[in-house]
mmCIF file of C-alpha atoms in Angstrom:
data_model
loop_
_atom_site.group_PDB
_atom_site.id
_atom_site.type_symbol
_atom_site.label_atom_id
_atom_site.label_comp_id
_atom_site.label_asym_id
_atom_site.label_seq_id
_atom_site.Cartn_x
_atom_site.Cartn_y
_atom_site.Cartn_z
ATOM 1 C CA MET A 1 -105.695 -21.508 -49.073
ATOM 2 C CA PRO A 2 -106.688 -17.752 -48.383
ATOM 3 C CA ALA A 3 -106.820 -15.380 -51.338
ATOM 4 C CA ASP A 4 -103.260 -13.138 -51.762
ATOM 5 C CA PRO A 5 -104.250 -9.827 -50.563
ATOM 6 C CA ARG A 6 -102.128 -8.447 -52.810
ATOM 7 C CA ALA A 7 -104.494 -9.713 -55.945
ATOM 8 C CA VAL A 8 -106.465 -6.332 -56.091
ATOM 9 C CA LEU A 9 -103.076 -4.970 -57.211
ATOM 10 C CA THR A 10 -103.518 -6.502 -60.571
ATOM 11 C CA ARG A 11 -107.380 -6.815 -60.655
ATOM 12 C CA PRO A 12 -108.848 -5.432 -63.760
ATOM 13 C CA ALA A 13 -111.495 -2.706 -63.679
ATOM 14 C CA PRO A 14 -114.179 -1.358 -66.080
ATOM 15 C CA ALA A 15 -112.433 1.631 -68.118
ATOM 16 C CA PRO A 16 -112.856 5.251 -66.800
ATOM 17 C CA ASP A 17 -115.446 7.018 -68.226
ATOM 18 C CA ALA A 18 -112.966 10.004 -68.935
ATOM 19 C CA THR A 19 -109.313 11.216 -68.447
ATOM 20 C CA VAL A 20 -108.473 14.624 -67.816
ATOM 21 C CA ALA A 21 -105.369 16.546 -67.615
ATOM 22 C CA TYR A 22 -104.325 19.022 -64.846
ATOM 23 C CA GLY A 23 -101.321 19.994 -66.222
ATOM 24 C CA ASP A 24 -98.625 19.222 -68.997
ATOM 25 C CA HIS A 25 -96.899 16.084 -67.806
ATOM 26 C CA PRO A 26 -97.948 12.908 -68.950
ATOM 27 C CA ASP A 27 -98.625 12.036 -65.544
ATOM 28 C CA GLN A 28 -100.334 14.866 -64.476
ATOM 29 C CA VAL A 29 -103.865 13.127 -65.191
ATOM 30 C CA ALA A 30 -106.878 11.469 -63.402
ATOM 31 C CA ASP A 31 -109.065 8.798 -64.360
ATOM 32 C CA LEU A 32 -112.831 9.716 -63.889
ATOM 33 C CA ARG A 33 -115.978 7.761 -63.039
ATOM 34 C CA ARG A 34 -119.555 8.935 -63.376
ATOM 35 C CA PRO A 35 -121.609 7.854 -60.429
ATOM 36 C CA ALA A 36 -124.269 5.475 -61.131
ATOM 37 C CA GLY A 37 -128.243 6.124 -61.630
ATOM 38 C CA ASP A 38 -129.614 9.819 -61.389
ATOM 39 C CA GLY A 39 -129.107 10.847 -58.341
ATOM 40 C CA PRO A 40 -128.127 14.402 -56.606
ATOM 41 C CA ALA A 41 -124.900 16.197 -57.205
ATOM 42 C CA ARG A 42 -122.164 14.853 -54.910
ATOM 43 C CA PRO A 43 -118.875 15.677 -53.749
ATOM 44 C CA LEU A 44 -116.343 14.345 -55.683
ATOM 45 C CA VAL A 45 -114.002 11.813 -53.943
ATOM 46 C CA VAL A 46 -110.492 11.822 -55.343
ATOM 47 C CA VAL A 47 -108.912 8.854 -54.828
ATOM 48 C CA VAL A 48 -104.766 8.691 -53.976
ATOM 49 C CA HIS A 49 -103.061 5.592 -54.940
ATOM 50 C CA GLY A 50 -100.332 4.492 -52.749
ATOM 51 C CA GLY A 51 -97.060 2.283 -53.789
ATOM 52 C CA PHE A 52 -94.475 3.977 -51.909
ATOM 53 C CA TRP A 53 -94.653 6.725 -54.063
ATOM 54 C CA ARG A 54 -92.460 4.543 -56.814
ATOM 55 C CA ALA A 55 -92.947 4.365 -60.550
ATOM 56 C CA GLU A 56 -93.845 0.583 -60.759
ATOM 57 C CA TYR A 57 -97.158 1.476 -58.733
ATOM 58 C CA ASP A 58 -99.751 3.859 -60.761
ATOM 59 C CA ARG A 59 -103.610 4.722 -60.392
ATOM 60 C CA SER A 60 -104.564 1.392 -61.968
ATOM 61 C CA HIS A 61 -104.638 -0.720 -59.169
ATOM 62 C CA THR A 62 -107.183 1.899 -57.436
ATOM 63 C CA GLY A 63 -109.587 1.044 -60.522
ATOM 64 C CA PRO A 64 -111.502 -1.680 -58.585
ATOM 65 C CA MET A 65 -111.856 0.359 -55.585
ATOM 66 C CA ALA A 66 -112.974 3.679 -57.886
ATOM 67 C CA ALA A 67 -115.468 1.654 -59.852
ATOM 68 C CA ALA A 68 -117.291 0.543 -56.609
ATOM 69 C CA LEU A 69 -117.502 3.698 -54.835
ATOM 70 C CA ALA A 70 -118.830 5.499 -58.451
ATOM 71 C CA ALA A 71 -121.767 1.990 -58.457
ATOM 72 C CA LEU A 72 -122.636 3.468 -54.995
ATOM 73 C CA GLY A 73 -123.124 7.149 -56.527
ATOM 74 C CA HIS A 74 -120.217 8.658 -56.032
ATOM 75 C CA PRO A 75 -118.052 10.620 -58.821
ATOM 76 C CA VAL A 76 -114.500 9.765 -58.269
ATOM 77 C CA ALA A 77 -111.260 11.117 -59.651
ATOM 78 C CA GLN A 78 -108.114 8.743 -59.709
ATOM 79 C CA VAL A 79 -105.223 11.408 -59.645
ATOM 80 C CA GLU A 80 -101.823 10.355 -61.053
ATOM 81 C CA TYR A 81 -98.844 11.984 -59.848
ATOM 82 C CA ARG A 82 -95.291 11.976 -61.010
ATOM 83 C CA ARG A 83 -93.425 9.262 -58.854
ATOM 84 C CA THR A 84 -89.869 8.197 -57.671
ATOM 85 C CA GLY A 85 -88.087 6.232 -60.302
ATOM 86 C CA GLN A 86 -88.765 8.186 -63.083
ATOM 87 C CA PRO A 87 -87.531 11.756 -64.306
ATOM 88 C CA ASP A 88 -88.618 14.557 -62.114
ATOM 89 C CA GLY A 89 -90.363 12.189 -59.618
ATOM 90 C CA GLY A 90 -89.883 12.512 -55.783
ATOM 91 C CA TRP A 91 -89.007 15.908 -54.157
ATOM 92 C CA PRO A 92 -90.823 18.351 -54.764
ATOM 93 C CA HIS A 93 -92.826 17.109 -57.769
ATOM 94 C CA THR A 94 -94.555 14.278 -56.367
ATOM 95 C CA LEU A 95 -96.185 16.455 -53.743
ATOM 96 C CA THR A 96 -96.889 19.440 -55.960
ATOM 97 C CA ASP A 97 -98.285 17.680 -58.265
ATOM 98 C CA VAL A 98 -101.162 16.350 -55.734
ATOM 99 C CA LEU A 99 -101.725 19.569 -54.759
ATOM 100 C CA ALA A 100 -102.368 20.824 -58.312
ATOM 101 C CA GLY A 101 -104.574 18.213 -59.135
ATOM 102 C CA VAL A 102 -106.703 18.297 -55.740
ATOM 103 C CA ALA A 103 -107.367 22.083 -56.701
ATOM 104 C CA ALA A 104 -108.163 21.487 -60.201
ATOM 105 C CA LEU A 105 -110.153 18.335 -60.355
ATOM 106 C CA PRO A 106 -113.546 19.755 -58.938
ATOM 107 C CA ARG A 107 -113.366 21.944 -61.614
ATOM 108 C CA LEU A 108 -112.718 19.529 -64.644
ATOM 109 C CA ALA A 109 -114.699 16.648 -63.055
ATOM 110 C CA ALA A 110 -117.730 18.846 -63.145
ATOM 111 C CA ALA A 111 -117.090 19.898 -66.593
ATOM 112 C CA GLU A 112 -116.882 16.138 -67.591
ATOM 113 C CA LEU A 113 -119.625 14.813 -65.196
ATOM 114 C CA PRO A 114 -122.277 17.929 -65.780
ATOM 115 C CA GLY A 115 -124.958 17.911 -63.021
ATOM 116 C CA ARG A 116 -123.417 15.127 -60.756
ATOM 117 C CA VAL A 117 -120.186 16.936 -58.862
ATOM 118 C CA ALA A 118 -121.371 18.968 -55.980
ATOM 119 C CA GLY A 119 -119.575 22.371 -55.774
ATOM 120 C CA VAL A 120 -117.562 21.835 -52.185
ATOM 121 C CA PRO A 121 -114.209 20.606 -51.660
ATOM 122 C CA PRO A 122 -113.533 16.856 -52.577
ATOM 123 C CA ILE A 123 -112.918 14.195 -49.875
ATOM 124 C CA LEU A 124 -109.594 12.487 -50.103
ATOM 125 C CA VAL A 125 -109.434 9.002 -50.276
ATOM 126 C CA GLY A 126 -105.587 7.912 -49.860
ATOM 127 C CA HIS A 127 -104.149 4.542 -49.400
ATOM 128 C CA SER A 128 -100.487 4.039 -47.706
ATOM 129 C CA ALA A 129 -98.350 6.478 -49.448
ATOM 130 C CA GLY A 130 -101.481 7.847 -50.936
ATOM 131 C CA GLY A 131 -102.713 8.665 -47.334
ATOM 132 C CA HIS A 132 -99.570 10.489 -46.735
ATOM 133 C CA LEU A 133 -100.313 12.643 -49.705
ATOM 134 C CA ALA A 134 -103.721 13.300 -48.972
ATOM 135 C CA LEU A 135 -102.778 14.342 -45.567
ATOM 136 C CA TYR A 136 -99.880 16.417 -47.038
ATOM 137 C CA VAL A 137 -102.328 18.312 -49.116
ATOM 138 C CA ALA A 138 -104.963 19.078 -46.145
ATOM 139 C CA ALA A 139 -102.252 20.499 -44.289
ATOM 140 C CA HIS A 140 -100.786 22.753 -47.116
ATOM 141 C CA ALA A 141 -104.284 23.677 -48.811
ATOM 142 C CA PRO A 142 -107.111 22.769 -46.331
ATOM 143 C CA GLU A 143 -109.409 25.115 -48.212
ATOM 144 C CA THR A 144 -109.321 22.655 -51.291
ATOM 145 C CA VAL A 145 -110.102 19.252 -49.044
ATOM 146 C CA GLY A 146 -113.659 18.980 -47.571
ATOM 147 C CA GLY A 147 -112.349 15.597 -45.722
ATOM 148 C CA VAL A 148 -109.591 13.106 -45.528
ATOM 149 C CA LEU A 149 -109.991 9.158 -45.489
ATOM 150 C CA ALA A 150 -106.317 8.161 -44.816
ATOM 151 C CA LEU A 151 -105.922 4.081 -45.155
ATOM 152 C CA ALA A 152 -102.772 2.815 -43.483
ATOM 153 C CA PRO A 153 -101.176 5.942 -44.086
ATOM 154 C CA VAL A 154 -97.517 6.737 -44.204
ATOM 155 C CA ALA A 155 -98.254 9.571 -41.890
ATOM 156 C CA ASP A 156 -94.754 9.703 -40.048
ATOM 157 C CA LEU A 157 -91.996 10.009 -42.712
ATOM 158 C CA ALA A 158 -89.334 10.273 -40.268
ATOM 159 C CA GLU A 159 -90.214 6.812 -38.547
ATOM 160 C CA ALA A 160 -91.075 5.406 -41.987
ATOM 161 C CA TYR A 161 -87.505 6.269 -42.687
ATOM 162 C CA ARG A 162 -86.002 5.030 -39.537
ATOM 163 C CA LEU A 163 -88.165 1.539 -39.917
ATOM 164 C CA ASP A 164 -86.529 1.947 -43.905
ATOM 165 C CA LEU A 165 -90.266 0.960 -45.189
ATOM 166 C CA ASP A 166 -90.002 -0.605 -48.585
ATOM 167 C CA SER A 167 -86.194 -0.750 -48.571
ATOM 168 C CA GLY A 168 -85.904 3.079 -48.755
ATOM 169 C CA ALA A 169 -88.865 4.780 -50.102
ATOM 170 C CA VAL A 170 -89.019 7.820 -47.920
ATOM 171 C CA ALA A 171 -85.058 8.609 -48.803
ATOM 172 C CA ALA A 172 -86.130 8.183 -52.465
ATOM 173 C CA LEU A 173 -88.931 10.579 -52.099
ATOM 174 C CA LEU A 174 -87.231 13.475 -50.238
ATOM 175 C CA GLY A 175 -83.459 12.426 -51.186
ATOM 176 C CA GLY A 176 -82.210 11.684 -47.669
ATOM 177 C CA GLY A 177 -83.156 11.232 -44.372
ATOM 178 C CA PRO A 178 -84.053 13.983 -41.728
ATOM 179 C CA ALA A 179 -80.564 14.707 -40.675
ATOM 180 C CA ASP A 180 -79.846 15.004 -44.429
ATOM 181 C CA VAL A 181 -82.888 17.190 -45.393
ATOM 182 C CA PRO A 182 -84.498 18.619 -42.407
ATOM 183 C CA ASP A 183 -86.287 21.161 -44.307
ATOM 184 C CA ARG A 184 -87.862 18.680 -46.770
ATOM 185 C CA TYR A 185 -89.324 16.464 -43.704
ATOM 186 C CA ALA A 186 -90.501 19.670 -42.123
ATOM 187 C CA THR A 187 -92.662 20.612 -45.231
ATOM 188 C CA ALA A 188 -93.728 16.917 -46.257
ATOM 189 C CA ASP A 189 -94.000 14.776 -43.349
ATOM 190 C CA PRO A 190 -97.554 14.748 -41.330
ATOM 191 C CA SER A 191 -96.017 14.562 -38.228
ATOM 192 C CA ALA A 192 -94.540 17.860 -38.344
ATOM 193 C CA LEU A 193 -97.803 19.334 -39.808
ATOM 194 C CA VAL A 194 -100.310 19.262 -36.799
ATOM 195 C CA PRO A 195 -102.673 20.419 -36.526
ATOM 196 C CA ILE A 196 -104.645 19.662 -39.787
ATOM 197 C CA ARG A 197 -107.925 21.556 -39.753
ATOM 198 C CA VAL A 198 -109.705 19.219 -41.970
ATOM 199 C CA ARG A 199 -111.482 16.221 -40.562
ATOM 200 C CA SER A 200 -109.566 12.921 -41.096
ATOM 201 C CA VAL A 201 -110.245 9.648 -40.397
ATOM 202 C CA VAL A 202 -107.484 6.992 -40.162
ATOM 203 C CA ILE A 203 -108.346 3.210 -40.750
ATOM 204 C CA HIS A 204 -105.356 1.140 -40.321
ATOM 205 C CA GLY A 205 -105.160 -2.866 -40.065
ATOM 206 C CA THR A 206 -103.862 -4.662 -36.956
ATOM 207 C CA GLN A 207 -102.400 -6.750 -39.338
ATOM 208 C CA ASP A 208 -100.329 -4.660 -41.481
ATOM 209 C CA ARG A 209 -96.687 -5.708 -42.852
ATOM 210 C CA GLN A 210 -96.228 -2.471 -45.105
ATOM 211 C CA VAL A 211 -96.995 0.059 -42.785
ATOM 212 C CA PRO A 212 -97.101 -0.582 -39.043
ATOM 213 C CA VAL A 213 -100.322 0.507 -37.244
ATOM 214 C CA ALA A 214 -98.440 2.024 -34.345
ATOM 215 C CA ILE A 215 -97.441 5.026 -37.243
ATOM 216 C CA SER A 216 -101.594 5.834 -37.468
ATOM 217 C CA ARG A 217 -101.330 5.179 -33.676
ATOM 218 C CA SER A 218 -99.057 8.178 -32.684
ATOM 219 C CA TRP A 219 -100.103 10.635 -35.786
ATOM 220 C CA VAL A 220 -103.694 10.600 -34.655
ATOM 221 C CA ALA A 221 -102.644 10.939 -31.244
ATOM 222 C CA ALA A 222 -100.330 14.194 -32.043
ATOM 223 C CA ALA A 223 -103.004 15.422 -34.283
ATOM 224 C CA ARG A 224 -105.724 15.073 -31.783
ATOM 225 C CA ALA A 225 -103.434 16.439 -28.928
ATOM 226 C CA ALA A 226 -102.772 19.479 -31.351
ATOM 227 C CA GLY A 227 -106.429 20.199 -31.912
ATOM 228 C CA SER A 228 -106.852 18.142 -34.889
ATOM 229 C CA PRO A 229 -110.495 16.327 -35.605
ATOM 230 C CA ALA A 230 -108.832 13.238 -36.500
ATOM 231 C CA THR A 231 -110.108 9.506 -35.421
ATOM 232 C CA LEU A 232 -108.403 6.695 -35.709
ATOM 233 C CA VAL A 233 -110.506 3.181 -36.681
ATOM 234 C CA GLU A 234 -108.217 0.082 -36.071
ATOM 235 C CA LEU A 235 -109.439 -3.397 -37.784
ATOM 236 C CA PRO A 236 -107.941 -6.147 -35.756
ATOM 237 C CA GLU A 237 -108.148 -9.052 -38.445
ATOM 238 C CA CYS A 238 -107.151 -6.359 -41.295
ATOM 239 C CA GLU A 239 -103.728 -6.347 -43.469
ATOM 240 C CA HIS A 240 -102.760 -3.627 -45.910
ATOM 241 C CA PHE A 241 -104.445 -4.218 -48.982
ATOM 242 C CA GLY A 242 -107.795 -5.404 -47.596
ATOM 243 C CA LEU A 243 -108.592 -1.380 -47.378
ATOM 244 C CA ILE A 244 -108.569 -0.837 -50.923
ATOM 245 C CA ALA A 245 -110.395 -4.280 -52.063
ATOM 246 C CA PRO A 246 -114.179 -3.731 -52.437
ATOM 247 C CA ASP A 247 -114.617 -7.713 -51.611
ATOM 248 C CA SER A 248 -112.998 -7.594 -48.327
ATOM 249 C CA ALA A 249 -114.218 -7.577 -44.767
ATOM 250 C CA ALA A 250 -112.811 -4.217 -44.205
ATOM 251 C CA TRP A 251 -114.678 -2.630 -46.817
ATOM 252 C CA PRO A 252 -117.846 -1.701 -45.012
ATOM 253 C CA ARG A 253 -115.746 0.137 -42.573
ATOM 254 C CA VAL A 254 -114.186 2.078 -45.421
ATOM 255 C CA LEU A 255 -117.744 2.743 -46.646
ATOM 256 C CA ASP A 256 -118.850 4.057 -42.976
ATOM 257 C CA ALA A 257 -116.007 6.452 -42.607
ATOM 258 C CA LEU A 258 -116.686 7.657 -46.146
ATOM 259 C CA ARG A 259 -120.187 8.278 -45.411
ATOM 260 C CA SER A 260 -119.494 10.108 -42.312
ATOM 261 C CA LEU A 261 -117.179 12.554 -44.170
ATOM 262 C CA HIS A 262 -119.742 13.265 -46.641
ATOM 263 C CA ASP A 263 -122.732 13.902 -44.344
ATOM 264 C CA ASP A 264 -120.458 16.114 -42.265
ATOM 265 C CA LEU A 265 -119.938 18.410 -45.245
ATOM 266 C CA PRO A 266 -122.003 21.679 -45.399
ATOM 267 C CA GLY A 267 -124.869 21.930 -47.762
ATOM 268 C CA ILE A 268 -124.964 18.080 -48.128
ATOM 269 C CA ASP A 269 -128.080 16.105 -47.853
ATOM 270 C CA ALA A 270 -127.166 13.476 -45.168
ATOM 271 C CA ALA A 271 -128.951 10.693 -47.383
ATOM 272 C CA SER A 272 -125.378 9.660 -48.373
ATOM 273 C CA PRO A 273 -125.118 6.966 -51.088
ATOM 274 C CA SER A 274 -125.893 3.297 -49.410
ATOM 275 C CA ARG A 275 -123.745 0.335 -49.467
#
């Protein structure tokens, strides 16, 4: 019997090396993981977790992914943020928390991991709703982002609302549909924010039942038409959760995309961490 792809959501991982706060709220924190070995300083990788922005999903389920990236020599931060179902979660704090975290984490990580974090903007790796948040940050604060790896992102909030993904998740985030709160969609929806000038690689499995691959296809097509440096990688045998599971068949493709973003950053040695 095949393994349950959702098992990655509850898989244990080594404890982080440190937890830092980027704000005063208990959820304005990030777990840091020290890169293995004694290699050169490298760009911080900020992992933005998914879970349709809901309180029941937190950064802990990205622990295996973050630990695997650290084992390859990347300094890693798993950023947390306020989520729907919590006081102050949803609009606007879910979005502004990630903006603030991404801006602050390179400095905080460099202080905790001396000599291991390069002085360049971080690479954001966002999964599902975290992919939406990574694209949102890249659109609104491109100077704070070195590249985006969006894994099955909810890249079109209006379409996700129309499809009622995760039983009203977008309405819970923004407080209604596009006709109810159009200004919020104009601010928060990546489909309304192109062109995004930060290089973005989108990876999406064609067997994804949580976020249809058509959302990524249409977003990347629109982004490229507007002049965004965006690329789509489709994985025909992949579902939603394999993209964050280090033991999955999809994982080498995730690493290839991360490597390409890493090597494109100015001043970074192209001899990036190996598999």
